Coordinates of C-alpha atoms in Angstrom, one line a residue:
M8 CA -10.9 -22.3 -6.9
I9 CA -11.6 -19.3 -9.2
T10 CA -14.7 -18.5 -7.2
L11 CA -12.9 -18.7 -3.9
N12 CA -10.2 -16.4 -5.2
R13 CA -12.8 -13.9 -6.3
V14 CA -14.3 -14.0 -2.8
W15 CA -10.9 -13.6 -1.1
V16 CA -9.9 -10.7 -3.3
F17 CA -13.2 -8.9 -2.8
L18 CA -13.2 -9.4 1.0
F19 CA -9.5 -8.5 1.4
A20 CA -9.7 -5.1 -0.3
A21 CA -13.2 -4.3 1.0
L22 CA -12.4 -5.1 4.7
L23 CA -8.7 -4.0 4.7
I24 CA -9.2 -1.1 7.0
V25 CA -12.9 -1.6 7.9
V26 CA -12.8 -4.7 10.0
P27 CA -10.1 -5.4 12.7
W28 CA -7.9 -8.3 11.7
G29 CA -9.8 -8.6 8.4
Y30 CA -6.5 -8.0 6.5
A31 CA -4.9 -11.0 8.2
A32 CA -7.9 -13.4 8.4
I33 CA -8.7 -13.1 4.7
A34 CA -5.1 -13.5 3.6
L35 CA -4.6 -16.6 5.7
L36 CA -7.9 -18.1 4.5
A37 CA -6.8 -17.6 0.9
L38 CA -3.4 -19.2 1.7
G39 CA -5.2 -22.1 3.4
S40 CA -7.4 -22.7 0.3
L41 CA -4.3 -22.7 -1.9
V42 CA -2.6 -25.4 0.3
I43 CA -5.8 -27.5 0.3
W44 CA -6.0 -27.2 -3.5
V45 CA -2.4 -28.3 -4.0
A46 CA -2.9 -31.2 -1.6
L47 CA -6.0 -32.4 -3.5
N48 CA -4.7 -31.8 -7.0
P49 CA -0.9 -32.5 -7.0
R50 CA -1.0 -33.4 -10.8
R51 CA -2.0 -29.8 -11.6
L52 CA 1.3 -28.5 -10.3
T53 CA 2.5 -28.8 -13.9
C54 CA 0.6 -25.7 -14.7
F55 CA 3.1 -23.7 -12.6
R56 CA 5.2 -23.9 -15.8
S57 CA 2.7 -21.5 -17.4
L58 CA 4.1 -18.7 -15.2
D59 CA 6.3 -16.4 -17.2
K60 CA 9.6 -14.7 -16.4
D61 CA 7.8 -11.6 -15.1
D62 CA 5.7 -13.6 -12.7
I63 CA 8.8 -15.4 -11.4
G64 CA 10.8 -12.2 -11.2
L65 CA 8.1 -10.6 -9.0
C66 CA 7.9 -13.7 -6.8
L67 CA 11.7 -13.6 -6.4
V68 CA 11.6 -9.9 -5.3
L69 CA 9.0 -10.8 -2.6
L70 CA 11.0 -13.8 -1.4
L71 CA 14.2 -11.8 -1.3
F72 CA 12.6 -9.0 0.8
G73 CA 10.9 -11.4 3.2
G74 CA 13.9 -13.8 3.3
L75 CA 16.4 -11.1 4.2
W76 CA 14.0 -9.8 6.9
L77 CA 13.8 -13.3 8.4
L78 CA 17.6 -13.6 8.4
D79 CA 17.8 -10.3 10.2
V80 CA 15.4 -11.7 12.8
A81 CA 17.4 -14.9 13.1
R82 CA 20.7 -13.0 13.7
T83 CA 19.3 -10.7 16.4
G84 CA 16.6 -12.9 18.0
H85 CA 14.1 -10.1 17.9
W86 CA 10.8 -9.9 16.0
P87 CA 9.1 -6.7 14.8
V88 CA 6.7 -5.3 17.4
G89 CA 4.2 -3.1 15.6
Q90 CA 1.2 -1.3 17.1
G91 CA -0.7 -3.7 19.4
N92 CA 2.0 -6.3 19.0
Q93 CA 0.7 -7.1 15.5
G94 CA 4.1 -6.9 13.9
A95 CA 5.5 -10.3 14.9
G96 CA 4.5 -12.0 11.6
L97 CA 5.5 -9.2 9.3
P98 CA 8.6 -10.9 7.7
F99 CA 6.4 -13.8 6.6
W100 CA 3.9 -11.6 4.7
P101 CA 6.1 -11.2 1.6
L102 CA 6.5 -15.0 1.4
F103 CA 2.7 -15.4 1.7
A104 CA 2.2 -12.8 -1.0
A105 CA 4.5 -14.8 -3.4
A106 CA 2.4 -17.9 -2.8
L107 CA -0.9 -16.0 -3.3
L108 CA 0.4 -14.4 -6.4
V109 CA 0.9 -17.8 -7.9
S110 CA -2.6 -18.8 -6.8
L111 CA -4.1 -15.7 -8.4
R112 CA -2.2 -16.3 -11.6
L113 CA -3.4 -19.9 -11.8
H114 CA -7.0 -18.9 -10.9
P115 CA -7.3 -15.3 -11.9
V116 CA -10.0 -12.8 -11.1
T117 CA -11.6 -10.2 -13.4
P118 CA -11.2 -6.4 -13.3
R119 CA -14.8 -6.0 -12.2
V120 CA -13.9 -7.9 -8.9
L121 CA -10.9 -5.5 -8.3
W122 CA -12.9 -2.3 -8.9
A123 CA -15.9 -3.4 -6.8
A124 CA -13.6 -4.5 -3.9
V125 CA -11.6 -1.2 -3.7
S126 CA -14.7 0.9 -4.1
V127 CA -16.5 -0.9 -1.3
G128 CA -13.4 -0.6 0.8
A129 CA -13.1 3.1 0.2
L130 CA -16.8 3.7 0.9
G131 CA -16.4 1.8 4.2
A132 CA -13.3 3.9 5.2
G133 CA -15.0 7.2 4.3
S134 CA -18.2 6.3 6.2
I135 CA -16.2 5.4 9.3
A136 CA -14.2 8.6 9.1
L137 CA -17.4 10.7 8.8
Y138 CA -18.9 8.9 11.7
E139 CA -15.9 9.3 14.0
R140 CA -15.3 12.9 13.2
L141 CA -18.9 14.3 13.0
I142 CA -20.8 12.0 15.4
L143 CA -18.2 10.8 17.9
G144 CA -16.2 14.0 17.7
H145 CA -12.8 12.3 17.5
A146 CA -9.8 14.6 16.6
R147 CA -8.7 12.2 13.9
A148 CA -10.5 9.3 12.2
A149 CA -8.6 6.1 12.7
N150 CA -11.1 3.1 13.2
G151 CA -9.2 1.9 16.2
M152 CA -5.8 1.7 14.3
N153 CA -3.0 4.2 13.7
A154 CA -4.5 7.2 12.0
I155 CA -1.7 7.4 9.5
P156 CA -2.1 4.0 7.7
F157 CA -5.8 4.4 8.0
G158 CA -5.7 7.7 6.1
N159 CA -3.1 6.6 3.6
L160 CA -4.9 3.4 2.7
S161 CA -8.2 5.2 2.5
L162 CA -6.7 7.6 0.0
L163 CA -5.2 4.8 -2.1
L164 CA -8.5 2.8 -2.1
G165 CA -10.3 6.0 -3.2
A166 CA -7.8 6.6 -6.0
L167 CA -8.1 3.0 -7.2
S168 CA -11.9 3.5 -7.1
L169 CA -11.6 6.5 -9.5
M170 CA -9.5 4.3 -11.8
G171 CA -12.3 1.7 -11.6
A172 CA -14.8 4.5 -12.6
L173 CA -12.8 5.1 -15.8
W174 CA -13.0 1.4 -16.5
C175 CA -16.8 1.5 -16.1
L176 CA -17.0 4.4 -18.6
R177 CA -15.8 2.0 -21.4
G178 CA -19.1 0.2 -21.6
P179 CA -22.8 1.0 -21.5
S180 CA -24.1 -2.1 -19.6
V181 CA -26.4 -1.7 -16.6
Q182 CA -24.0 -3.5 -14.4
Q183 CA -21.2 -1.2 -15.3
R184 CA -23.4 1.9 -14.7
V185 CA -24.2 0.6 -11.2
L186 CA -20.5 -0.1 -10.5
L187 CA -19.7 3.4 -11.9
V188 CA -21.8 5.0 -9.2
V189 CA -20.2 2.9 -6.5
A190 CA -16.7 3.6 -7.8
L191 CA -17.3 7.4 -8.0
S192 CA -18.8 7.4 -4.5
G193 CA -15.8 5.3 -3.3
G194 CA -13.3 7.7 -4.9
L195 CA -14.9 10.6 -3.0
A196 CA -15.2 8.6 0.2
G197 CA -11.6 7.6 0.1
M198 CA -10.4 11.1 -0.2
V199 CA -12.7 12.2 2.6
G200 CA -11.4 9.4 4.8
S201 CA -7.8 10.6 4.2
L202 CA -8.6 14.2 4.9
L203 CA -10.5 13.5 8.1
S204 CA -7.7 11.2 9.4
G205 CA -5.4 14.2 9.6
T206 CA -2.6 12.3 7.7
R207 CA -0.4 15.0 6.3
G208 CA 2.0 12.6 4.6
G209 CA -0.8 11.1 2.6
W210 CA -2.0 14.5 1.4
L211 CA 1.3 15.0 -0.3
A212 CA 0.6 11.8 -2.4
A213 CA -2.9 13.0 -3.4
P214 CA -1.8 15.3 -6.2
L215 CA 0.5 12.6 -7.6
L216 CA -2.2 10.0 -7.6
L217 CA -4.7 12.3 -9.2
W218 CA -2.2 13.1 -11.9
V219 CA -1.8 9.3 -12.6
I220 CA -5.6 9.0 -12.9
Y221 CA -5.7 12.0 -15.2
R222 CA -3.0 10.6 -17.5
A223 CA -4.8 7.2 -17.6
A224 CA -8.1 8.9 -18.4
R225 CA -6.8 10.6 -21.5
G226 CA -7.1 7.4 -23.4
V227 CA -10.7 6.8 -22.2
L228 CA -12.5 10.2 -22.0
P229 CA -12.7 13.1 -24.4
L230 CA -10.2 15.8 -23.3
K231 CA -12.9 18.5 -22.7
L232 CA -15.0 16.2 -20.5
L233 CA -11.9 15.0 -18.7
N234 CA -10.9 18.6 -17.8
R235 CA -14.4 19.3 -16.5
L236 CA -14.4 16.3 -14.3
A237 CA -10.9 17.1 -13.0
A238 CA -12.0 20.6 -12.2
G239 CA -15.0 19.2 -10.3
V240 CA -12.8 16.9 -8.3
L241 CA -10.5 19.7 -7.4
I242 CA -13.4 21.9 -6.3
V243 CA -14.8 19.2 -4.1
V244 CA -11.4 18.5 -2.5
T245 CA -10.9 22.3 -2.0
V246 CA -14.2 22.7 -0.3
I247 CA -13.4 19.9 2.1
V248 CA -10.0 21.3 2.8
V249 CA -11.3 24.8 3.7
M250 CA -14.1 23.5 5.9
P251 CA -13.2 24.1 9.6
Q252 CA -14.6 20.7 10.5
S253 CA -12.0 18.9 8.4
G254 CA -9.1 20.2 10.4
V255 CA -6.8 20.2 7.4
R256 CA -5.8 23.8 7.5
E257 CA -5.0 23.5 11.2
R258 CA -2.8 20.4 10.6
V259 CA -0.9 22.1 7.8
A260 CA -0.3 25.2 9.8
L261 CA 0.9 23.2 12.8
A262 CA 3.4 21.3 10.5
V263 CA 4.8 24.6 9.2
S264 CA 5.1 25.9 12.7
N265 CA 6.8 22.7 13.9
V266 CA 9.4 22.9 11.1
D267 CA 10.1 26.6 11.8
D268 CA 10.5 25.9 15.6
Y269 CA 12.9 23.0 14.9
W270 CA 15.3 24.9 12.7
T271 CA 15.1 28.3 14.3
Q272 CA 14.6 27.6 18.0
D273 CA 15.8 24.0 18.4
V274 CA 12.4 22.8 19.6
R275 CA 12.6 19.1 18.9
G276 CA 9.7 17.6 20.9
T277 CA 6.9 18.5 18.4
S278 CA 5.2 16.0 16.0
V279 CA 7.3 17.1 13.0
G280 CA 10.4 17.8 15.2
L281 CA 10.4 14.2 16.5
R282 CA 10.3 12.9 12.9
L283 CA 13.3 15.0 11.9
E284 CA 15.1 13.7 15.0
M285 CA 14.3 10.1 14.0
W286 CA 15.6 10.7 10.5
R287 CA 18.8 12.2 11.8
A288 CA 19.3 9.3 14.2
G289 CA 18.6 6.7 11.5
G290 CA 21.0 8.4 9.1
Q291 CA 23.8 8.4 11.7
L292 CA 23.1 4.7 12.6
F293 CA 23.3 3.7 8.9
V294 CA 26.6 5.4 8.5
E295 CA 28.0 3.4 11.5
R296 CA 26.9 0.1 10.0
P297 CA 26.2 0.6 6.3
L298 CA 26.3 -3.0 5.0
L299 CA 24.1 -5.1 7.3
G300 CA 22.7 -2.4 9.6
W301 CA 21.8 -2.9 13.3
G302 CA 19.0 -5.4 13.0
E303 CA 15.7 -5.9 14.7
G304 CA 15.8 -4.9 18.3
A305 CA 19.4 -3.8 18.2
L306 CA 18.4 -0.6 16.2
E307 CA 16.2 0.5 19.0
A308 CA 18.9 -0.2 21.6
A309 CA 21.5 1.8 19.6
R310 CA 19.1 4.7 19.2
D311 CA 18.3 4.8 22.9
N312 CA 22.0 4.8 23.7
Q313 CA 22.3 7.9 21.6
V314 CA 19.3 9.5 23.3
R315 CA 20.9 8.9 26.7
E316 CA 24.0 10.6 25.5
G317 CA 22.0 13.6 24.6
A318 CA 22.4 13.4 20.9
F319 CA 18.7 13.2 20.2
H320 CA 15.4 14.1 21.8
S321 CA 14.1 11.5 24.3
G322 CA 10.7 11.4 22.6
I323 CA 12.0 9.3 19.8
S324 CA 12.4 6.3 22.1
R325 CA 8.6 6.0 22.3
Y326 CA 8.5 4.6 18.7
D327 CA 9.4 1.2 17.4
Q328 CA 10.2 2.6 13.9
L329 CA 11.9 5.7 12.4
H330 CA 8.9 7.1 10.5
S331 CA 10.4 6.5 7.1
D332 CA 10.6 3.2 5.2
V333 CA 13.8 4.1 3.4
I334 CA 15.7 5.4 6.5
D335 CA 14.3 2.6 8.8
T336 CA 15.2 -0.2 6.4
A337 CA 18.7 1.3 5.8
A338 CA 19.5 1.6 9.5
R339 CA 18.0 -1.7 10.4
R340 CA 19.2 -4.0 7.5
G341 CA 21.8 -1.8 5.9
S342 CA 22.6 -1.5 2.2
L343 CA 21.4 -5.0 1.5
G344 CA 18.0 -4.3 3.1
L345 CA 17.8 -1.0 1.2
V346 CA 18.4 -2.8 -2.1
T347 CA 15.6 -5.3 -1.4
L348 CA 13.3 -2.4 -0.5
L349 CA 14.1 -0.5 -3.8
L350 CA 13.4 -3.7 -5.7
L351 CA 10.1 -4.1 -3.9
Y352 CA 9.2 -0.7 -5.1
G353 CA 10.9 -0.5 -8.4
V354 CA 10.3 -3.9 -10.1
P355 CA 6.5 -3.6 -9.9
I356 CA 6.6 -0.1 -11.2
W357 CA 8.7 -1.2 -14.1
L358 CA 6.5 -4.3 -14.9
F359 CA 3.3 -2.2 -14.8
C360 CA 4.8 0.8 -16.6
K361 CA 6.0 -1.2 -19.6
R362 CA 2.5 -2.6 -20.2
T363 CA 1.1 0.9 -20.4
R364 CA 3.4 1.5 -23.4
V365 CA 2.8 -1.7 -25.3
P366 CA 1.6 -0.7 -28.9
G367 CA -2.0 -1.6 -29.4
A368 CA -2.7 -2.2 -25.7
G369 CA -6.4 -1.6 -25.0
A370 CA -7.8 0.8 -22.5
E371 CA -8.6 -2.0 -20.0
I372 CA -5.0 -3.1 -19.9
R373 CA -3.7 0.5 -19.6
L374 CA -6.1 1.2 -16.7
V375 CA -5.2 -1.9 -14.7
A376 CA -1.5 -1.3 -15.3
A377 CA -1.8 2.3 -14.2
A378 CA -3.7 1.1 -11.0
G379 CA -0.8 -1.3 -10.2
M380 CA 1.7 1.4 -10.8
M381 CA -0.3 3.7 -8.5
V382 CA 0.0 1.2 -5.6
S383 CA 3.8 1.3 -5.7
V384 CA 4.0 5.0 -6.3
A385 CA 1.6 5.7 -3.4
F386 CA 3.6 3.6 -1.0
I387 CA 6.9 5.3 -2.0
D388 CA 5.3 8.6 -1.1
F389 CA 3.6 7.2 2.1
G390 CA 6.9 5.8 3.2
L391 CA 8.7 9.1 3.1
T392 CA 7.2 10.2 6.4
Q393 CA 5.9 6.9 7.9
S394 CA 7.3 3.3 8.1
M395 CA 4.2 1.9 6.3
L396 CA 5.8 -1.5 5.7
R397 CA 6.3 -2.0 9.4
D398 CA 2.6 -1.6 10.0
A399 CA 0.6 -4.8 9.7
R400 CA -2.2 -3.3 7.6
G401 CA 0.3 -1.2 5.6
L402 CA 2.5 -4.1 4.6
S403 CA -0.4 -6.5 3.9
G404 CA -2.2 -3.7 2.0
Y405 CA 0.7 -3.0 -0.2
L406 CA 1.5 -6.6 -1.0
G407 CA -2.2 -7.6 -1.4
L408 CA -3.2 -4.8 -3.7
L409 CA 0.0 -5.2 -5.7
I410 CA -0.4 -8.9 -6.4
I411 CA -4.1 -8.5 -7.1
C412 CA -3.5 -5.7 -9.7
W413 CA -0.8 -7.9 -11.3
A414 CA -2.9 -11.0 -11.5
V415 CA -5.8 -9.0 -13.0
L416 CA -3.5 -7.3 -15.5
K417 CA -2.1 -10.7 -16.7
Q418 CA -5.7 -12.0 -17.0
C419 CA -6.5 -9.1 -19.2
Q420 CA -3.4 -9.7 -21.4
S421 CA -3.8 -13.4 -22.1
P422 CA -6.3 -16.3 -21.7
P423 CA -6.5 -17.4 -18.1
I424 CA -4.1 -20.1 -17.1
A425 CA -7.2 -21.7 -15.5
A426 CA -8.2 -22.7 -19.0
A427 CA -5.1 -24.9 -19.1
L428 CA -6.1 -26.5 -15.9
S429 CA -9.5 -27.5 -17.1
R430 CA -8.0 -29.0 -20.3
E431 CA -5.8 -31.2 -18.1
G432 CA -8.8 -32.8 -16.5
G433 CA -10.4 -32.4 -13.1

């Protein structure tokens, strides 16, 4: 089972935005292997008692978020839609994640698997972005999906790859030198993929993620070397930004122009203008039903009624979400839903953060903890301008990377629970 989990973890992160349906197929295969293992080894369920209160707390947060979402579906009779009708199963993903978290705690994977997986995934994303922009001439790299989650996840995978490069610098072995090259390449490729996707919201997260990496690196690298490497990364990113082929300057200028037109000339049909309209609509709908919200399906109907009354631009009716996880969740599931969302963000940050401050914690533990914290921080930022958790790859990416980082961290902290399994026989 340990070997299987290593395979699932590697394939999930490596194929997350590279292979269509890879995110779903790998997760379901991992869940299926867990069910088979439980069926064949019912006596080993006693090892579930080895889970600590933090494991249980994180599982409860996942169950609470998914459970309330399912209740919302039950009361309205509507399922999420999502791009390409891929959203119908979204409420189940947090429940699956809780089960897979337990599986990864019972049969943990090593940090090397995590760093290799995210690095290969970032390399794949960056390569696809270069091919689509430079060879195919696409306006935005997207790999057949929404360009926003593609760019955001590419950036996150790249940032995690750079964290993996720091982990590799701790040891001189040949294997770690090879992984170091892959991780550094993945870090650069992930940032390139994000820039070429034209995802402006993700670019706001880039400085924050780089700052987290810089802080984590201070315990691994000499300060002078660290500052030189940081300067090198900034130079590379700056060169990419100013290149006309990247389209970054044009996208930023367009966003500034859209905001100015919205506030000074009441032009609401632009890309940014429609976002502002959706946020206004969501805020108004939340005020009308602050406790439980409007629910799946009913939110869209209420929004469209307001559009017909002329309160908002008709263009917002084209979307099945409000382009903000906080606003969409508050309007759709009210204050209760908002609390579950804040727990989904906040509890992992707290759990990872407190392990970076444990006296005597080694560099390995601090790096993995910082990586886990980075996943939540990144999605908070991504969710400011896009409903990432209503996108199939966005939600599965957040939950998957989160529980993988958590399981790897716990494996670094203490002897694997799998050792207890072997002692119990079979």
